[in-house]
JSON list of C-alpha atoms in Angstrom, two decimals:
[
{"chain": "M", "resi": 713, "resn": "MET", "atom": "CA", "xyz": [42.10, 180.39, -83.21]},
{"chain": "M", "resi": 714, "resn": "ILE", "atom": "CA", "xyz": [39.56, 181.33, -80.51]},
{"chain": "M", "resi": 715, "resn": "LYS", "atom": "CA", "xyz": [41.42, 182.27, -77.36]},
{"chain": "M", "resi": 716, "resn": "ASP", "atom": "CA", "xyz": [38.51, 182.36, -74.90]},
{"chain": "M", "resi": 717, "resn": "GLY", "atom": "CA", "xyz": [38.42, 178.79, -73.55]},
{"chain": "M", "resi": 718, "resn": "VAL", "atom": "CA", "xyz": [34.85, 178.99, -72.27]},
{"chain": "M", "resi": 719, "resn": "THR", "atom": "CA", "xyz": [33.52, 180.23, -75.59]},
{"chain": "M", "resi": 720, "resn": "LEU", "atom": "CA", "xyz": [35.61, 177.69, -77.50]},
{"chain": "M", "resi": 721, "resn": "HIS", "atom": "CA", "xyz": [34.16, 174.88, -75.38]},
{"chain": "M", "resi": 722, "resn": "GLU", "atom": "CA", "xyz": [30.62, 176.21, -75.90]},
{"chain": "M", "resi": 723, "resn": "ILE", "atom": "CA", "xyz": [31.06, 176.30, -79.68]},
{"chain": "M", "resi": 724, "resn": "GLN", "atom": "CA", "xyz": [32.48, 172.76, -79.62]},
{"chain": "M", "resi": 725, "resn": "THR", "atom": "CA", "xyz": [29.51, 171.63, -77.52]},
{"chain": "M", "resi": 726, "resn": "GLN", "atom": "CA", "xyz": [27.09, 173.30, -79.93]},
{"chain": "M", "resi": 727, "resn": "TRP", "atom": "CA", "xyz": [28.76, 171.51, -82.84]},
{"chain": "M", "resi": 728, "resn": "ALA", "atom": "CA", "xyz": [28.40, 168.19, -81.03]},
{"chain": "M", "resi": 729, "resn": "GLY", "atom": "CA", "xyz": [24.70, 169.03, -80.77]},
{"chain": "M", "resi": 730, "resn": "VAL", "atom": "CA", "xyz": [24.51, 169.60, -84.53]},
{"chain": "M", "resi": 731, "resn": "LEU", "atom": "CA", "xyz": [26.01, 166.17, -85.19]},
{"chain": "M", "resi": 732, "resn": "ALA", "atom": "CA", "xyz": [23.82, 164.46, -82.59]},
{"chain": "M", "resi": 733, "resn": "LEU", "atom": "CA", "xyz": [20.69, 166.03, -84.08]},
{"chain": "M", "resi": 734, "resn": "ARG", "atom": "CA", "xyz": [21.71, 165.02, -87.61]},
{"chain": "M", "resi": 735, "resn": "ASP", "atom": "CA", "xyz": [22.39, 161.44, -86.48]},
{"chain": "M", "resi": 736, "resn": "LYS", "atom": "CA", "xyz": [19.08, 161.15, -84.60]},
{"chain": "M", "resi": 737, "resn": "ILE", "atom": "CA", "xyz": [17.12, 162.47, -87.57]},
{"chain": "M", "resi": 738, "resn": "GLN", "atom": "CA", "xyz": [18.94, 160.13, -89.93]},
{"chain": "M", "resi": 739, "resn": "SER", "atom": "CA", "xyz": [18.43, 157.04, -87.78]},
{"chain": "M", "resi": 740, "resn": "HIS", "atom": "CA", "xyz": [14.74, 157.76, -87.16]},
{"chain": "M", "resi": 741, "resn": "LEU", "atom": "CA", "xyz": [14.06, 158.46, -90.82]},
{"chain": "M", "resi": 742, "resn": "PHE", "atom": "CA", "xyz": [15.91, 155.32, -91.84]},
{"chain": "M", "resi": 743, "resn": "ALA", "atom": "CA", "xyz": [13.85, 153.27, -89.40]},
{"chain": "M", "resi": 744, "resn": "SER", "atom": "CA", "xyz": [10.61, 154.62, -90.84]},
{"chain": "M", "resi": 745, "resn": "SER", "atom": "CA", "xyz": [11.55, 154.41, -94.52]},
{"chain": "M", "resi": 746, "resn": "GLY", "atom": "CA", "xyz": [9.20, 151.57, -95.42]},
{"chain": "M", "resi": 747, "resn": "ILE", "atom": "CA", "xyz": [6.67, 153.92, -97.02]},
{"chain": "M", "resi": 748, "resn": "ASP", "atom": "CA", "xyz": [7.15, 154.46, -100.74]},
{"chain": "M", "resi": 749, "resn": "PHE", "atom": "CA", "xyz": [5.85, 157.87, -101.85]},
{"chain": "M", "resi": 750, "resn": "ALA", "atom": "CA", "xyz": [7.05, 161.46, -102.17]},
{"chain": "M", "resi": 751, "resn": "TYR", "atom": "CA", "xyz": [5.94, 162.84, -98.80]},
{"chain": "M", "resi": 752, "resn": "PRO", "atom": "CA", "xyz": [8.56, 160.96, -96.74]},
{"chain": "M", "resi": 753, "resn": "VAL", "atom": "CA", "xyz": [11.30, 162.31, -99.02]},
{"chain": "M", "resi": 754, "resn": "PHE", "atom": "CA", "xyz": [10.08, 165.86, -98.48]},
{"chain": "M", "resi": 755, "resn": "ALA", "atom": "CA", "xyz": [9.70, 165.24, -94.74]},
{"chain": "M", "resi": 756, "resn": "ALA", "atom": "CA", "xyz": [13.26, 163.87, -94.61]},
{"chain": "M", "resi": 757, "resn": "ASP", "atom": "CA", "xyz": [14.56, 166.91, -96.46]},
{"chain": "M", "resi": 758, "resn": "CYS", "atom": "CA", "xyz": [12.70, 169.21, -94.05]},
{"chain": "M", "resi": 759, "resn": "ALA", "atom": "CA", "xyz": [14.09, 167.38, -91.05]},
{"chain": "M", "resi": 760, "resn": "HIS", "atom": "CA", "xyz": [17.68, 167.73, -92.27]},
{"chain": "M", "resi": 761, "resn": "ASN", "atom": "CA", "xyz": [17.26, 171.47, -92.70]},
{"chain": "M", "resi": 762, "resn": "LEU", "atom": "CA", "xyz": [17.14, 171.82, -88.91]},
{"chain": "M", "resi": 763, "resn": "PRO", "atom": "CA", "xyz": [20.74, 170.68, -88.27]},
{"chain": "M", "resi": 764, "resn": "PHE", "atom": "CA", "xyz": [21.80, 172.78, -91.27]},
{"chain": "M", "resi": 765, "resn": "LEU", "atom": "CA", "xyz": [20.34, 175.89, -89.62]},
{"chain": "M", "resi": 766, "resn": "HIS", "atom": "CA", "xyz": [21.90, 174.89, -86.31]},
{"chain": "M", "resi": 767, "resn": "ALA", "atom": "CA", "xyz": [25.30, 174.48, -88.01]},
{"chain": "M", "resi": 768, "resn": "CYS", "atom": "CA", "xyz": [24.98, 177.93, -89.58]},
{"chain": "M", "resi": 769, "resn": "SER", "atom": "CA", "xyz": [24.32, 179.31, -86.11]},
{"chain": "M", "resi": 770, "resn": "VAL", "atom": "CA", "xyz": [27.49, 177.66, -84.79]},
{"chain": "M", "resi": 771, "resn": "LEU", "atom": "CA", "xyz": [29.45, 179.18, -87.67]},
{"chain": "M", "resi": 772, "resn": "ASN", "atom": "CA", "xyz": [27.93, 182.57, -86.87]},
{"chain": "M", "resi": 773, "resn": "GLU", "atom": "CA", "xyz": [28.91, 182.26, -83.20]},
{"chain": "M", "resi": 774, "resn": "ALA", "atom": "CA", "xyz": [32.47, 181.28, -84.10]},
{"chain": "M", "resi": 775, "resn": "LEU", "atom": "CA", "xyz": [32.82, 184.25, -86.45]},
{"chain": "M", "resi": 776, "resn": "LEU", "atom": "CA", "xyz": [31.35, 186.62, -83.86]},
{"chain": "M", "resi": 777, "resn": "GLN", "atom": "CA", "xyz": [33.88, 185.41, -81.29]},
{"chain": "M", "resi": 778, "resn": "MET", "atom": "CA", "xyz": [36.80, 185.75, -83.70]},
{"chain": "M", "resi": 779, "resn": "ARG", "atom": "CA", "xyz": [35.58, 189.25, -84.55]},
{"chain": "M", "resi": 780, "resn": "ASP", "atom": "CA", "xyz": [35.32, 190.12, -80.86]},
{"chain": "M", "resi": 781, "resn": "GLU", "atom": "CA", "xyz": [38.86, 188.82, -80.34]},
{"chain": "M", "resi": 782, "resn": "GLY", "atom": "CA", "xyz": [40.09, 191.22, -83.02]},
{"chain": "M", "resi": 783, "resn": "LEU", "atom": "CA", "xyz": [40.84, 188.81, -85.89]},
{"chain": "M", "resi": 784, "resn": "PHE", "atom": "CA", "xyz": [38.75, 190.96, -88.23]},
{"chain": "M", "resi": 785, "resn": "ALA", "atom": "CA", "xyz": [36.45, 193.97, -88.05]},
{"chain": "M", "resi": 786, "resn": "CYS", "atom": "CA", "xyz": [32.72, 193.84, -88.73]},
{"chain": "M", "resi": 787, "resn": "LYS", "atom": "CA", "xyz": [29.87, 195.95, -87.38]},
{"chain": "M", "resi": 788, "resn": "SER", "atom": "CA", "xyz": [27.22, 193.35, -88.12]},
{"chain": "M", "resi": 789, "resn": "ILE", "atom": "CA", "xyz": [26.06, 190.27, -86.26]},
{"chain": "M", "resi": 790, "resn": "PHE", "atom": "CA", "xyz": [24.67, 188.63, -89.39]},
{"chain": "M", "resi": 791, "resn": "LEU", "atom": "CA", "xyz": [26.35, 185.61, -90.94]},
{"chain": "M", "resi": 792, "resn": "GLY", "atom": "CA", "xyz": [26.62, 186.91, -94.50]},
{"chain": "M", "resi": 793, "resn": "LYS", "atom": "CA", "xyz": [28.30, 190.14, -93.50]},
{"chain": "M", "resi": 794, "resn": "LEU", "atom": "CA", "xyz": [30.59, 188.37, -91.02]},
{"chain": "M", "resi": 795, "resn": "VAL", "atom": "CA", "xyz": [31.73, 185.96, -93.75]},
{"chain": "M", "resi": 796, "resn": "GLU", "atom": "CA", "xyz": [32.24, 188.81, -96.21]},
{"chain": "M", "resi": 797, "resn": "ASP", "atom": "CA", "xyz": [34.24, 190.95, -93.78]},
{"chain": "M", "resi": 798, "resn": "ALA", "atom": "CA", "xyz": [36.35, 187.98, -92.62]},
{"chain": "M", "resi": 799, "resn": "GLU", "atom": "CA", "xyz": [37.24, 186.86, -96.16]},
{"chain": "M", "resi": 800, "resn": "ARG", "atom": "CA", "xyz": [40.71, 188.40, -96.27]},
{"chain": "M", "resi": 801, "resn": "HIS", "atom": "CA", "xyz": [41.51, 187.96, -92.59]},
{"chain": "M", "resi": 802, "resn": "LEU", "atom": "CA", "xyz": [40.87, 184.26, -92.01]},
{"chain": "M", "resi": 803, "resn": "LYS", "atom": "CA", "xyz": [42.30, 181.23, -93.76]},
{"chain": "M", "resi": 804, "resn": "TRP", "atom": "CA", "xyz": [39.39, 179.50, -95.50]},
{"chain": "M", "resi": 805, "resn": "VAL", "atom": "CA", "xyz": [39.25, 175.91, -96.68]},
{"chain": "M", "resi": 806, "resn": "ASP", "atom": "CA", "xyz": [36.54, 176.72, -99.26]},
{"chain": "M", "resi": 807, "resn": "TYR", "atom": "CA", "xyz": [35.35, 180.30, -99.06]},
{"chain": "M", "resi": 808, "resn": "GLN", "atom": "CA", "xyz": [33.06, 180.01, -102.11]},
{"chain": "M", "resi": 809, "resn": "ALA", "atom": "CA", "xyz": [31.24, 177.04, -100.58]},
{"chain": "M", "resi": 810, "resn": "VAL", "atom": "CA", "xyz": [30.67, 179.10, -97.42]},
{"chain": "M", "resi": 811, "resn": "VAL", "atom": "CA", "xyz": [29.26, 181.98, -99.48]},
{"chain": "M", "resi": 812, "resn": "GLU", "atom": "CA", "xyz": [26.98, 179.46, -101.22]},
{"chain": "M", "resi": 813, "resn": "LEU", "atom": "CA", "xyz": [25.74, 177.96, -97.96]},
{"chain": "M", "resi": 814, "resn": "VAL", "atom": "CA", "xyz": [25.06, 181.43, -96.54]},
{"chain": "M", "resi": 815, "resn": "CYS", "atom": "CA", "xyz": [22.89, 182.14, -99.58]},
{"chain": "M", "resi": 816, "resn": "LYS", "atom": "CA", "xyz": [21.05, 178.81, -99.13]},
{"chain": "M", "resi": 817, "resn": "ARG", "atom": "CA", "xyz": [20.64, 179.50, -95.41]},
{"chain": "M", "resi": 818, "resn": "ASN", "atom": "CA", "xyz": [19.08, 182.88, -96.20]},
{"chain": "M", "resi": 819, "resn": "GLN", "atom": "CA", "xyz": [16.72, 181.33, -98.75]},
{"chain": "M", "resi": 820, "resn": "LEU", "atom": "CA", "xyz": [15.62, 178.80, -96.15]},
{"chain": "M", "resi": 821, "resn": "ALA", "atom": "CA", "xyz": [15.30, 181.30, -93.30]},
{"chain": "M", "resi": 822, "resn": "HIS", "atom": "CA", "xyz": [13.62, 184.09, -95.27]},
{"chain": "M", "resi": 823, "resn": "LYS", "atom": "CA", "xyz": [11.68, 182.29, -98.00]},
{"chain": "M", "resi": 824, "resn": "GLY", "atom": "CA", "xyz": [11.16, 178.78, -96.64]},
{"chain": "M", "resi": 825, "resn": "ALA", "atom": "CA", "xyz": [13.18, 177.20, -99.44]},
{"chain": "M", "resi": 826, "resn": "ILE", "atom": "CA", "xyz": [13.82, 173.63, -98.26]},
{"chain": "M", "resi": 827, "resn": "LEU", "atom": "CA", "xyz": [17.23, 172.22, -99.17]},
{"chain": "M", "resi": 828, "resn": "PRO", "atom": "CA", "xyz": [17.59, 168.60, -100.22]},
{"chain": "M", "resi": 829, "resn": "ARG", "atom": "CA", "xyz": [19.13, 166.60, -97.39]},
{"chain": "M", "resi": 830, "resn": "GLY", "atom": "CA", "xyz": [22.23, 165.82, -99.46]},
{"chain": "M", "resi": 831, "resn": "ASP", "atom": "CA", "xyz": [22.92, 169.55, -99.69]},
{"chain": "M", "resi": 832, "resn": "CYS", "atom": "CA", "xyz": [22.42, 169.88, -95.93]},
{"chain": "M", "resi": 833, "resn": "TRP", "atom": "CA", "xyz": [25.00, 167.12, -95.31]},
{"chain": "M", "resi": 834, "resn": "ARG", "atom": "CA", "xyz": [27.44, 168.73, -97.74]},
{"chain": "M", "resi": 835, "resn": "TYR", "atom": "CA", "xyz": [27.09, 172.14, -96.09]},
{"chain": "M", "resi": 836, "resn": "LEU", "atom": "CA", "xyz": [27.59, 170.62, -92.64]},
{"chain": "M", "resi": 837, "resn": "SER", "atom": "CA", "xyz": [30.86, 169.17, -93.95]},
{"chain": "M", "resi": 838, "resn": "VAL", "atom": "CA", "xyz": [31.86, 172.58, -95.32]},
{"chain": "M", "resi": 839, "resn": "ILE", "atom": "CA", "xyz": [31.23, 174.24, -91.95]},
{"chain": "M", "resi": 840, "resn": "GLU", "atom": "CA", "xyz": [33.02, 171.46, -90.09]},
{"chain": "M", "resi": 841, "resn": "SER", "atom": "CA", "xyz": [36.05, 171.85, -92.38]},
{"chain": "M", "resi": 842, "resn": "GLU", "atom": "CA", "xyz": [36.21, 175.57, -91.68]},
{"chain": "M", "resi": 843, "resn": "LEU", "atom": "CA", "xyz": [35.90, 175.04, -87.92]},
{"chain": "M", "resi": 844, "resn": "ARG", "atom": "CA", "xyz": [38.67, 172.45, -88.07]},
{"chain": "M", "resi": 845, "resn": "GLY", "atom": "CA", "xyz": [40.82, 174.73, -90.20]},
{"chain": "M", "resi": 846, "resn": "TRP", "atom": "CA", "xyz": [40.47, 177.46, -87.58]},
{"chain": "M", "resi": 847, "resn": "ARG", "atom": "CA", "xyz": [41.34, 174.91, -84.86]},
{"chain": "M", "resi": 848, "resn": "ILE", "atom": "CA", "xyz": [37.94, 175.35, -83.23]},
{"chain": "M", "resi": 849, "resn": "LEU", "atom": "CA", "xyz": [37.22, 171.65, -83.65]},
{"chain": "M", "resi": 850, "resn": "PRO", "atom": "CA", "xyz": [39.92, 169.04, -83.06]}
]
């Protein structure tokens, strides 16, 4: 869906970074999981919020590029408004899940609300599905 090959490649590279970061966090946390109390669970949740934020940034960049290529109109650079303005112009796999993850992203970014790592994984899958649906990811 994105016509600019350089930008498309950059977004694909950024997404590969999201997955690499998630995998590194997961493998390091798994290796250090011998401790049995609540702090490691919270620390693991915090760690997984980083790739979630990164994934939201990749989604934002993809939507900005599609906007700039004329697929929809939006005067904002912010993810929530981009998603809202693109609703009727793009084919979504699960629009409501994207709206939900934008809300969770805003709670994390603006209020420090840490998401459980399972939610982070689920939202990464939602974003990946949208990027695949738009043929941004193979």
